[in-house]
Coordinates of C-alpha atoms in Angstrom, one line a residue:
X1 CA 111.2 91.8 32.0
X2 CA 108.7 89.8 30.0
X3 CA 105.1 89.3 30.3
X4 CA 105.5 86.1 32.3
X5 CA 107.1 88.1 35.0
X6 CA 103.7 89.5 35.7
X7 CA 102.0 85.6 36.2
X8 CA 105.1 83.6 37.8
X9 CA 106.1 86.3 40.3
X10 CA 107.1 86.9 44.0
X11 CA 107.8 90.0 45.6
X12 CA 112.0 89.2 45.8
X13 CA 112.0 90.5 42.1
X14 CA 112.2 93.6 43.7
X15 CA 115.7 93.2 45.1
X16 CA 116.6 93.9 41.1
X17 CA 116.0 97.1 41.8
X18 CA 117.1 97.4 45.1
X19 CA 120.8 96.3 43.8
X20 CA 120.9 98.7 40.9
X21 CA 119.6 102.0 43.4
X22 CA 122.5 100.5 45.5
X23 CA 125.1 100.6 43.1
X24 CA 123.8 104.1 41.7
X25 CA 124.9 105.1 45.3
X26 CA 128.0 103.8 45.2
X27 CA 129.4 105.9 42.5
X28 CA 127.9 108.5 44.1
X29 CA 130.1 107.8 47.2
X30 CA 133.0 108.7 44.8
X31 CA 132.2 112.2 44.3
X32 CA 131.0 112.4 48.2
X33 CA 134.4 111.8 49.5
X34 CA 136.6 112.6 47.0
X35 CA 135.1 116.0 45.5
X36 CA 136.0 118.9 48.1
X37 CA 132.8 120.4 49.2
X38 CA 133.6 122.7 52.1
X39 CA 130.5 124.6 52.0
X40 CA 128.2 121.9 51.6
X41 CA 127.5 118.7 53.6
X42 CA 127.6 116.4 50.0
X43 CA 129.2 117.1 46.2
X44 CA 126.4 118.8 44.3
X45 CA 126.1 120.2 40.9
X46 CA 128.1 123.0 41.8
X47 CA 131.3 121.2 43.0
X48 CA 131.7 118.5 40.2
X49 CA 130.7 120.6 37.1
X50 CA 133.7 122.5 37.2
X51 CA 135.9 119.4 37.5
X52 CA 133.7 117.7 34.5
X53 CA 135.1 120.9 32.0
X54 CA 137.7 121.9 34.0
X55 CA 141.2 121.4 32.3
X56 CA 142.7 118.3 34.0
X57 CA 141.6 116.0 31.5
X58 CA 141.8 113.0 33.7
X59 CA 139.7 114.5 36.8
X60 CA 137.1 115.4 34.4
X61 CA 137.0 111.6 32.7
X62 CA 136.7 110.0 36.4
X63 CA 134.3 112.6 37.1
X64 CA 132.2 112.0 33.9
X65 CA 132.4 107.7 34.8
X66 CA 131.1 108.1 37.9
X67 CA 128.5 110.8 37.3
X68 CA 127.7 108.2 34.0
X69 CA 127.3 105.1 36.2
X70 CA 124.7 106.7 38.7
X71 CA 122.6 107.9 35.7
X72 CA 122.9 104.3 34.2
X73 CA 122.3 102.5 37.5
X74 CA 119.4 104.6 38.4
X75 CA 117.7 104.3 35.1
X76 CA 117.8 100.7 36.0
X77 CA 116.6 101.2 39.5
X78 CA 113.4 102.7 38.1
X79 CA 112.6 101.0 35.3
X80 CA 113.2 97.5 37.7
X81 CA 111.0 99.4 40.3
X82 CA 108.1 100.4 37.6
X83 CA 108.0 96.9 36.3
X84 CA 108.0 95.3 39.9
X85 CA 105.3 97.4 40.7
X86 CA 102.9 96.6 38.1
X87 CA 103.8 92.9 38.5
X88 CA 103.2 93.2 42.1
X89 CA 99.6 94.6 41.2
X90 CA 99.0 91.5 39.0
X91 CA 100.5 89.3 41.2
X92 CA 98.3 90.5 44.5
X93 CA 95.4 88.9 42.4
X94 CA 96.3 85.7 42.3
X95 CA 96.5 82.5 44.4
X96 CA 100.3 82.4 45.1
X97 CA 99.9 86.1 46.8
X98 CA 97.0 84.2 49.0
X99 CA 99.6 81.3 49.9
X100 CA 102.1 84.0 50.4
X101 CA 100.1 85.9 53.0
X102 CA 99.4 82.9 55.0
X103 CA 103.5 81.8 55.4
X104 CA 106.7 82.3 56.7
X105 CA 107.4 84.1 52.9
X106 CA 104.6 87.2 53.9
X107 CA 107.8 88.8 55.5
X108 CA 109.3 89.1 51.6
X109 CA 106.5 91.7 50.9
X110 CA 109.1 94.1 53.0
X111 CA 111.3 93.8 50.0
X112 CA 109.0 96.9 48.5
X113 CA 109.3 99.3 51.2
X114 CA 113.0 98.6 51.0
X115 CA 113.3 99.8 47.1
X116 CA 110.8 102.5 48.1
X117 CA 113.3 103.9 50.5
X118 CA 116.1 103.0 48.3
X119 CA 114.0 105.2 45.8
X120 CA 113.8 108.1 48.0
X121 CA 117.3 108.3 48.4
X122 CA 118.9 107.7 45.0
X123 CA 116.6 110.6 43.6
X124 CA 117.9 113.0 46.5
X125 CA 121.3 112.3 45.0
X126 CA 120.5 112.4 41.5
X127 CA 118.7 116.2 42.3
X128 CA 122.1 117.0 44.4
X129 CA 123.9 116.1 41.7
X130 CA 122.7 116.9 38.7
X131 CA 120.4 119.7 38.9
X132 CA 122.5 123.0 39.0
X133 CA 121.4 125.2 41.8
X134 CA 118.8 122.8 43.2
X135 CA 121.3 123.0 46.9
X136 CA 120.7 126.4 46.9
X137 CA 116.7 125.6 47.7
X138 CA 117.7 122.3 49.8
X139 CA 116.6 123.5 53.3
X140 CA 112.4 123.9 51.5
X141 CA 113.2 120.1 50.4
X142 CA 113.6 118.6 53.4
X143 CA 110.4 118.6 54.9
X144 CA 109.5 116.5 51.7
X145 CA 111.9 114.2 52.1
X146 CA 111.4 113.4 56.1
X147 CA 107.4 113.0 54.8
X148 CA 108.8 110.8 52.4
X149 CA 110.5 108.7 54.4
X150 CA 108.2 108.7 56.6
X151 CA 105.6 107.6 54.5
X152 CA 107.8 104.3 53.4
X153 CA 108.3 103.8 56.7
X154 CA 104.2 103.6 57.6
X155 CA 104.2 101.4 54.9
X156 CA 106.8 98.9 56.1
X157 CA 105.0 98.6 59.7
X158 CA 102.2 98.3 57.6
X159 CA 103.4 94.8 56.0
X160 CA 105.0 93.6 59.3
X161 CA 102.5 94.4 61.4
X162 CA 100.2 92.0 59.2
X163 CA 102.5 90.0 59.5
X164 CA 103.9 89.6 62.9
X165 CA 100.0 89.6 63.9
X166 CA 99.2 86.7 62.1
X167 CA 102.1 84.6 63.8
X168 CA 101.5 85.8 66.8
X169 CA 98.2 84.7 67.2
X170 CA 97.8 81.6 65.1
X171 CA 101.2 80.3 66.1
X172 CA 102.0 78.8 62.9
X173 CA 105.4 80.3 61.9
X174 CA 107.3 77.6 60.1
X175 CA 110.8 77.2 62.3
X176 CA 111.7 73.8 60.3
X177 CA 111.9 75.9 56.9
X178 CA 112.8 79.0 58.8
X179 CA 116.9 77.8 57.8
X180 CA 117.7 81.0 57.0
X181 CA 118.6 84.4 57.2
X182 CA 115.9 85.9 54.9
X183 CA 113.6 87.2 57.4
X184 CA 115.7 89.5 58.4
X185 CA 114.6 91.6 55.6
X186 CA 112.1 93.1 57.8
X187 CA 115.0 94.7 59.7
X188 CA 116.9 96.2 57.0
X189 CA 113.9 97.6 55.4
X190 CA 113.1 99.7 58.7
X191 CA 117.0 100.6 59.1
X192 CA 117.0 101.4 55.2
X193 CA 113.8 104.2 56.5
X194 CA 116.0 105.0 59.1
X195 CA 119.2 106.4 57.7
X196 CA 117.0 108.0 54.9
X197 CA 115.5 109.8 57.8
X198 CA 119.1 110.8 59.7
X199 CA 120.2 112.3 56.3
X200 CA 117.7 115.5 56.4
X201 CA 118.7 115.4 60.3
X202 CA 122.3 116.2 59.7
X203 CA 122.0 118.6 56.8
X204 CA 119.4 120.7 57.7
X205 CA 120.3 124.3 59.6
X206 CA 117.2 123.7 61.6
X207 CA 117.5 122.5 64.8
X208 CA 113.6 122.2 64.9
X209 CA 113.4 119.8 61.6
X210 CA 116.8 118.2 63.1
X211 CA 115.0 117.2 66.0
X212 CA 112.2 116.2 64.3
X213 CA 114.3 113.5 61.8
X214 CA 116.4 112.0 64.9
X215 CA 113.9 111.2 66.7
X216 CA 111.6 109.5 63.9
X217 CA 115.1 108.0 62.7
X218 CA 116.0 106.8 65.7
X219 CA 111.8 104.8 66.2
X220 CA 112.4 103.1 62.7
X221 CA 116.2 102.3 63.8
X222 CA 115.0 101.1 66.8
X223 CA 112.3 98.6 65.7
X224 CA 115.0 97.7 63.2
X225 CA 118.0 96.6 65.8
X226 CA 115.0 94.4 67.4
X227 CA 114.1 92.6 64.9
X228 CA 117.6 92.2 63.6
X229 CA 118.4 90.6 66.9
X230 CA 115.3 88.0 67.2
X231 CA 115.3 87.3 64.0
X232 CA 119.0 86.2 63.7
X233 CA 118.5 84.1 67.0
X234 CA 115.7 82.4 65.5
X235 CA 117.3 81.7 61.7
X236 CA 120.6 80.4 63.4
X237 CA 118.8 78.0 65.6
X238 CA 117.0 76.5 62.5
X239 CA 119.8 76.5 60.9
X240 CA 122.3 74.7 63.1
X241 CA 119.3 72.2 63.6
X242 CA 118.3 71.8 60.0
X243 CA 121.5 73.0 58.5
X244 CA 121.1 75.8 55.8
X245 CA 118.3 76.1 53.0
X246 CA 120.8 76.0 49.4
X247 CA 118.0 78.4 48.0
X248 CA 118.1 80.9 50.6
X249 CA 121.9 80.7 51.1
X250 CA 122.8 84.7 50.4
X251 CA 120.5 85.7 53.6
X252 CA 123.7 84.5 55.4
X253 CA 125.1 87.9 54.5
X254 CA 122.2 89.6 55.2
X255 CA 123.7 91.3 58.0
X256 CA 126.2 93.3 56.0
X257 CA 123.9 95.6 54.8
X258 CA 122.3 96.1 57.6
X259 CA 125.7 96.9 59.7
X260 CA 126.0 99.3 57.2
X261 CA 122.5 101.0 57.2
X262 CA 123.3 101.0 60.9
X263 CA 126.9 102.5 60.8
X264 CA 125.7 105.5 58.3
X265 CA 123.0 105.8 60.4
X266 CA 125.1 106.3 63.4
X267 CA 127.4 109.0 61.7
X268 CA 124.4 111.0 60.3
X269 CA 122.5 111.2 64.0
X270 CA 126.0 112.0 65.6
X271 CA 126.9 115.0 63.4
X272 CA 123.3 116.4 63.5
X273 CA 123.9 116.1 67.1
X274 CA 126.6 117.9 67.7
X275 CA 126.2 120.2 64.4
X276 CA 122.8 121.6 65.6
X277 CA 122.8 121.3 69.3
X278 CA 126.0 121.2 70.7
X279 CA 127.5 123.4 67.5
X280 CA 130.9 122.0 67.0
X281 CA 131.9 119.1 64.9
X282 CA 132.2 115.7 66.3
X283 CA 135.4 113.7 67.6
X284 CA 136.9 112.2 64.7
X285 CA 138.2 109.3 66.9
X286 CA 134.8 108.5 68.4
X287 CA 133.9 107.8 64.1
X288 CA 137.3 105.5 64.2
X289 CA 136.3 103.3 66.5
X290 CA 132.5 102.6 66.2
X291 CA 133.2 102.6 61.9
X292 CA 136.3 100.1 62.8
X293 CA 134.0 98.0 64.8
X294 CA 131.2 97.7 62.6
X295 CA 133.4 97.1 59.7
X296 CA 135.0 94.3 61.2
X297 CA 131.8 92.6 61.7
X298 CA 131.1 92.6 58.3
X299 CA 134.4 91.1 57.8
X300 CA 133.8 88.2 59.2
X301 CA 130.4 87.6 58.5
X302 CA 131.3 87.7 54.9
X303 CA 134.6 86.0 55.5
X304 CA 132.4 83.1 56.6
X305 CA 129.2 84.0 54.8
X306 CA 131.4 83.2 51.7
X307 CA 133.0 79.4 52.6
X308 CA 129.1 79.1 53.3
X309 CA 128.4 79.5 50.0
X310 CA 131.2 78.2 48.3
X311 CA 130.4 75.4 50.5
X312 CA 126.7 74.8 49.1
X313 CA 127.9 74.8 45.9
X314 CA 125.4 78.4 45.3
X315 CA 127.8 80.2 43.1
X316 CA 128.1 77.6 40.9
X317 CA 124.5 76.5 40.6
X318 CA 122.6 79.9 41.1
X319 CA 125.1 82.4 39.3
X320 CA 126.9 80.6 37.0
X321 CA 124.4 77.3 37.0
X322 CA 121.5 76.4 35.8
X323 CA 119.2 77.2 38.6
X324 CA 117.2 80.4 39.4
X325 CA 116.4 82.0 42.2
X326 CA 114.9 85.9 43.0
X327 CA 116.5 85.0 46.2
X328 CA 120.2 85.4 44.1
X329 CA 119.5 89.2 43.7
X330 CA 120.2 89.4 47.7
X331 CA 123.8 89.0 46.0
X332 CA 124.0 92.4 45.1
X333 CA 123.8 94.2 48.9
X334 CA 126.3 93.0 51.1
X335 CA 128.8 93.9 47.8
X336 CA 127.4 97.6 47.4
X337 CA 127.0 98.0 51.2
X338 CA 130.9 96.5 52.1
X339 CA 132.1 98.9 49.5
X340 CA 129.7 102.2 50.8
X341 CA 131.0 101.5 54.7
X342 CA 134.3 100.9 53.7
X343 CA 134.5 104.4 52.1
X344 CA 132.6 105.8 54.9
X345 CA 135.5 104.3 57.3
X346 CA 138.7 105.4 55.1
X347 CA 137.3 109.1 54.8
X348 CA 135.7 109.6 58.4
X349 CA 138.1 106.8 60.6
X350 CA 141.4 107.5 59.3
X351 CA 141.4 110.4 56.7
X352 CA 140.0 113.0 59.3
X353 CA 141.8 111.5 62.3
X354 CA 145.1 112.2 59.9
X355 CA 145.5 108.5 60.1
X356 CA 146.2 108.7 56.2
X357 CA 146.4 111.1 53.8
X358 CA 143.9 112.0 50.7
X359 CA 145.0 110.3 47.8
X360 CA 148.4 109.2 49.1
X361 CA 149.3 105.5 48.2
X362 CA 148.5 104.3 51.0
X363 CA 144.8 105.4 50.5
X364 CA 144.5 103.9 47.1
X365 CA 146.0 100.3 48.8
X366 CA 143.6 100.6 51.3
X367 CA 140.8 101.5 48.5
X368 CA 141.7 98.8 45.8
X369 CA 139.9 96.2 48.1
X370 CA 136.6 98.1 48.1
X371 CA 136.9 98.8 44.2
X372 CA 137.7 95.1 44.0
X373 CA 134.4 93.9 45.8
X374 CA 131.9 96.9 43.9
X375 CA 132.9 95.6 40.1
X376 CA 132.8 92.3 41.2
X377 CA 129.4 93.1 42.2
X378 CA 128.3 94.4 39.5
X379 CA 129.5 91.4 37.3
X380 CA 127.7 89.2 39.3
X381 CA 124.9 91.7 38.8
X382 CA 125.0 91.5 34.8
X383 CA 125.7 87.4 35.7
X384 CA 121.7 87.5 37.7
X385 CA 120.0 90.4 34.7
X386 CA 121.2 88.1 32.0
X387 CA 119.3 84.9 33.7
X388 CA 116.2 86.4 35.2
X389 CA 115.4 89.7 33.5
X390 CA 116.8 89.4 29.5
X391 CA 114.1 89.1 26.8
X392 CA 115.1 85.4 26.4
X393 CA 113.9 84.1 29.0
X394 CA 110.9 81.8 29.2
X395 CA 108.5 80.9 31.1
X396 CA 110.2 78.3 32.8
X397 CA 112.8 80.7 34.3
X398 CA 110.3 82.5 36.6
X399 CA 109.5 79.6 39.3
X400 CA 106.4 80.0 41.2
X401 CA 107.1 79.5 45.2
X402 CA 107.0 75.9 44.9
X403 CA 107.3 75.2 48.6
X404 CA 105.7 79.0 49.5
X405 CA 106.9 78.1 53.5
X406 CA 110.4 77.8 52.9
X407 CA 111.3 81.7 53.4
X408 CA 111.7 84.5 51.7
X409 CA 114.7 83.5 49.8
X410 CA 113.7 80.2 48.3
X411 CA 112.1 79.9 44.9
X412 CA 113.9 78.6 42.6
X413 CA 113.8 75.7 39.5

């Protein structure tokens, strides 16, 4: 990112890093569900070292890709993060933060407990997975990572309490430019807390510091699923008044991400449940159905979400166009988060209910989709860096919030 970044800035630049922590997850999902790890809950060190030098040259070059894309996507997710964050520092100085604080764009600042969270997670896999014997110590790390979690989550109640404060009781939330789906940000960051939070819950042995997680997972999952619901009633009645805002466009998908956060979420709290309290593993056919359910909601909402944008015209004039948006990084979720359920759904809906067989080709048919929608993806990631974030772009390509009460998802040039 250039110096400019730092003046002509708005807190959706950190959706940058959000997608690349995303992806790094992703190829993480690989190794999680196709790596046999019988006496762990996730592929560590331990089980994909030996396929990395085993024999089988083949295993060990998938194996190496995937293990290479996390450590490339992560090294973006922090760098993206570091830069944001001084930016953000800068930025809070100046008079565009001050018109941001007093709109309906204040609920974008949520955006940065969002990638904290994202953080927290992507460096519990990259200590899973890449320091050897670091599992082996996992149950005196999990008390840090509940604080941890917790700590983003304090944050993000933090922002949105401002927030929701000020609307409350000045009454001046925009609905006219409220077109959109972006303020539903504010749910996903609280859900993103949330599954962070159901991860320690179902791994840990203590039924204490299980207890402990599901309870604060289920409070930030909670205040999530509220605000999902009002504000998705309240963007779709702007919108089918007003008609969508071209600039904040991607929100429509917004709720992928979010149906995944909450589906993960769901599997996480259920096996801690039965796991630690009930000490038995849970129905395979109760995963089936809720999995199959959320999935197909993100069907069609991105069935739909895309004739919406193809619609607008916003591929062709925010990806591939001249325009440029922050806003277009909200790309990169629904992809990543379509492809992480999906996987989710293939290896606890049908692979454990002996639906379908490991690797069989059936599996792979089922899978190509999902491959299919993670690359694509990531090229319209690269498509989005090589705009906003290369070394050749000048001033002009940062836009300041020109109109700062159109919504999170709006500035463009």
């Amino acid at each position: 990112m250039k110096k400019q970044f730092a003046t002509e800035y708005n807190p959706l630049y950190f959706l940058s890093s959000l997608g690349n922590g995303g992806l790094a997850v992703s190829f993480f999902i690989y190794l999680m569900f196709m790596v046999k790890h019988p006496d762990a809950p996730m592929a560590t060190f331990g089980h994909v070292y030996p396929l990395l030098t085993g024999s089988n040259t083949r295993i060990a070059f998938l194996v190496g890709a995937a293990m290479a894309a996390i450590l490339y996507f992560t090294f973006r997710h922090f760098w993206l993060l570091a830069r944001n964050l001084s930016a953000f520092s800068e930025y809070k100085k100046s008079e565009e933060y001050q018109k941001l604080i007093t709109s309906n764009s204040e609920v974008s600042l949520m955006a940065i407990p969002l990638t904290l969270a994202m953080s927290v997670n992507v460096s519990f896999i990259i200590g899973a997975v890449f320091v050897p014997g670091l599992w082996n110590i996992v149950e005196t790390l999990f008390p840090f990572s509940i604080i941890a979690f917790t700590a983003v989550g304090i944050l993000a109640l933090k922002y949105f309490a401002h927030y929701a404060a000020r609307v409350i009781t000045k009454g001046d939330f925009d609905f006219i430019q409220n077109n959109h789906l972006g303020q539903m940000i504010s749910s996903m960051a609280f859900i993103m807390v949330s599954v962070g939070l159901a991860a320690p819950a179902a791994m840990t042995k203590s039924p204490e510091l299980s207890a402990l997680a599901i309870v604060l997972s289920i409070f930030f999952g909670s205040i999530s699923l509220l605000l999902m619901m009002v504000k998705m009633v309240l963007g779709f009645k702007s919108i089918l008044r007003q008609g969508l805002a071209k600039e904040s466009a991607p929100s429509i998908w917004s709720a992928i991400p979010i149906l995944t956060l909450i589906g993960i979420t769901g599997v996480r709290l259920t096996s801690a449940a039965f796991h630690n309290f009930l000490h038995t593993n849970p129905p395979a056919l109760l995963m089936f159905f809720g999995l199959a359910f959320i999935i197909s909601l993100q069907i069609i909402t991105g069935f739909i979400g895309y004739i919406v944008l193809k619609r607008v015209g916003y591929f062709e004039e925010f990806v591939s166009g001249p325009k440029k948006s922050a806003g277009s990084f909200a790309l990169i979720c629904p992809g990543v988060a379509f492809f992480v359920l999906g996987m989710f759904f293939i290896s606890w809906g049908l692979v454990k209910t002996n639906i379908l067989t490991m690797f069989s080709p059936a599996y792979f048919l089922i899978l190509a989709p999902l491959v299919f929608v993670q690359f694509k993806t990531i090229h319209v990631l690269g498509k989005l860096n090589k705009k906003l974030l290369t070394a050749s772009t000048t001033e002009d390509d940062f836009s300041i919030i020109e109109n700062i009460n159109q919504g999170p998802l709006t500035t463009t040039t």
